[in-house]
Each structure stands twice: as C-alpha cells, then as structure tokens.
Amino acid sequence: MEQIKVTIAGPRGRMGKEAVELVQNTPHFTLISVIDHKGEASLDVPVYKDIEECFRTETPHVLIDLTTPEVGYLHTKTALEYGVRPVVGTTGFTPEELNELKDLAESTKLGCIIAPNFAIGAVLMMKFSQMAAKYFDDIEIIELHHDQKLDAPSGTAVKTAEMIKEVREAKTQGHPNEKETHSGARGATIDGMHIHSVRLPGLIAHQQVMFGAEGQTLTVRHDSYNRASFMSGVKVSVETVMKLDTLVYGLENILD
Ligand SMILES: NC(=O)C1=CN([C@@H]2O[C@H](COP(=O)(O)OP(=O)(O)OC[C@H]3O[C@@H](n4cnc5c(N)ncnc54)[C@H](OP(=O)(O)O)[C@@H]3O)[C@@H](O)[C@H]2O)C=CC1
Ligand SMILES: O=C(O)C1=N[C@H](C(=O)O)C[C@H](O)C1
C-alpha cells in the first residue's frame, strides 16, 4: 500500500495527541511533521510554528487539522494553496468559509474532507435523526460537551440540523406566543429547530435529538466517552481524501 505522508496541526491538543498516536501506529501512514504555534510539541519529527514555513520545507500528502475555528480555516486554505489535502476535524467554520474552501478545492482539484464528527456512532445518530425527521417535525437538539470547548453550538449539532433541514419543511416550534423571560432559555434556532448547548467538566462529547408528536417522544442519542472513538473516522478520511478531487463536508458522505 502506498505510504501517505501526514502533517498534523494541533499535536498537543486533546484530539491532536490521539491523531499523532493513530498516524504513528498505522503502517501505511508516516508522520513527517507537526504544526504547533508554540513550538512545544515533543516528538521525533520537525515541529513548525507556522504552516507556510512547514509547507515551504515539507511535502506532506495530507494535513490533519485539529486546532481552533479561525486557525483551522486558515490552515485548510493554506494547505489547498500548497497542494496538500486537508482532513479537518476542527469545528466552528462559517457557511461562507465552507463555500470558499469548496471553491478552492474544486479549482485546485484537490480532495478535502471536513468532518464535524469522526465517530461512526455520531454519524449514525445524525442519519437516524434525519430518518426520524420525516415523520416527526418537532425537534430539539441537545448537545453536551466538556467545558473547554470553544464553539457553540457544536459542529455536530449544526450538521444534524442541516441534515434534518434537507428532509423537513421549516417550521416555528412551540407556542406562537412563547416568550423568553430569561434570554437564551429556548436555545439557538436553525430552521425552527432549537439547539441547546450544555458545557460541564466530566463530559466528553454527547448529543441527543428529541422528537415529539401527539402522545409520544423519540430520543436518538450518541455518547463519545473518549477521543479514541473519533480515530477510525480520521483514518478512513486520510485514506479517502487521497482519492478525491473536491471538498466533502461530513463523514456520512464517504461511508458506504
Ligand atoms: N471532528 C471531530 O470528530 C472532532 C472535532 N473536534 C474539534 O477539534 C478541535 C480541537 O479540539 P480539542 O483537541 O478538544 O481542542 P484542544 O484545545 O485540546 O486542542 C487544540 C490545539 O490547537 C492548538 N493550536 C491553537 N492555535 C494553533 C496554531 N496556530 N497552530 C497549531 N496549533 C494551534 C492549541 O494549542 P494551545 O494548547 O497552545 O492553545 C491546542 O493544542 C475543535 O475545533 C473541536 O471542536 C473535537 C473532537 C472531535
Ligand atoms: O470539541 C469537541 O470535543 C467536539 N467537537 C466536535 C463538534 O463540535 O461537534 C465533535 C465532537 O462533538 C467533539
């Protein structure tokens, strides 16, 4: 099997550490360098503080980005400009940024995978929710994460709402005269769906989608109890991005 040369941005982070381990333990992947803005990563590969400095010296096939929303967007754009295929787990990109990156991937004819959630169980939770939304159109999404998370709502919650939006007519939920006596009580809304973000120490990454109809509710829930749960999705993304010539948003679009 052809060796895939990988650079990882964010190697000291919670996800970055797992990704380093994954790449180092996968025989057909080679970790050739990492990008760490503080230069503090302690690994036996070159550590670059800046992505352009890295790509002027190194020629990875794939960049795995697990950083922060602003940095992740810049890294993805720079990677495509340097002919490197991005696999991005970083969440919090705006729709405009996603569109711009899609155009760039198309014009450079390079594969790029942006996956708000790499856990197979989370992908199924989103797909089951999309199926259920055909029959239940009153929906509340509750996402629960550790309290160090920067973005809210989570990328997974936004993606879930977008997938549901494909199959459900927009509607205003709750009482037409409903009024928040405390701002934010009803959460964020996407297409009429309410999204509630819980942040607590002790949590990792969890989401439940609740559907209600006359006399019944249905709850679809997924829990990630550790970050190893995301790594099979990262692995298949690194393999698949080598065969793509466009941007794919969401792991569900590359799984059979
Ligand atoms: N798609 C998925 O399945 C998953 C996605 N995520 C997403 O992945 C991202 C990372 O999450 P997580 O690992 O928990 O976050 P962490 O905060 O643990 O890690 C982020 C890392 O990025 C580093 N960083 C910040 N700026 C730069 C830069 N300019 N260059 C290189 N590294 C930089 C930070 O460094 P420093 O420590 O110095 O700040 C930190 O080490 C988030 O957007 C999160 O939402 C998380 C889990 C699963
Ligand atoms: O920050 C996290 O931890 C996670 N972020 C992703 C998201 O925003 O959906 C994926 C997962 O939920 C963990």
Tab-separated table of C-alpha atoms in Angstrom, residues 39 46 55 100 111 161 163 212 234 246:
chain	number	residue	atom	x	y	z
A	39	GLY	CA	6.729	25.002	19.138
A	46	PRO	CA	10.189	18.522	12.819
A	55	PHE	CA	4.922	23.688	3.577
A	100	GLU	CA	-14.895	29.400	-0.087
A	111	GLY	CA	-9.543	16.336	-2.056
A	161	ALA	CA	-29.811	20.445	11.850
A	163	MET	CA	-29.205	17.172	7.514
A	212	GLY	CA	-42.167	14.943	19.816
A	234	VAL	CA	-9.837	10.095	10.907
A	246	THR	CA	-13.320	18.074	-4.300
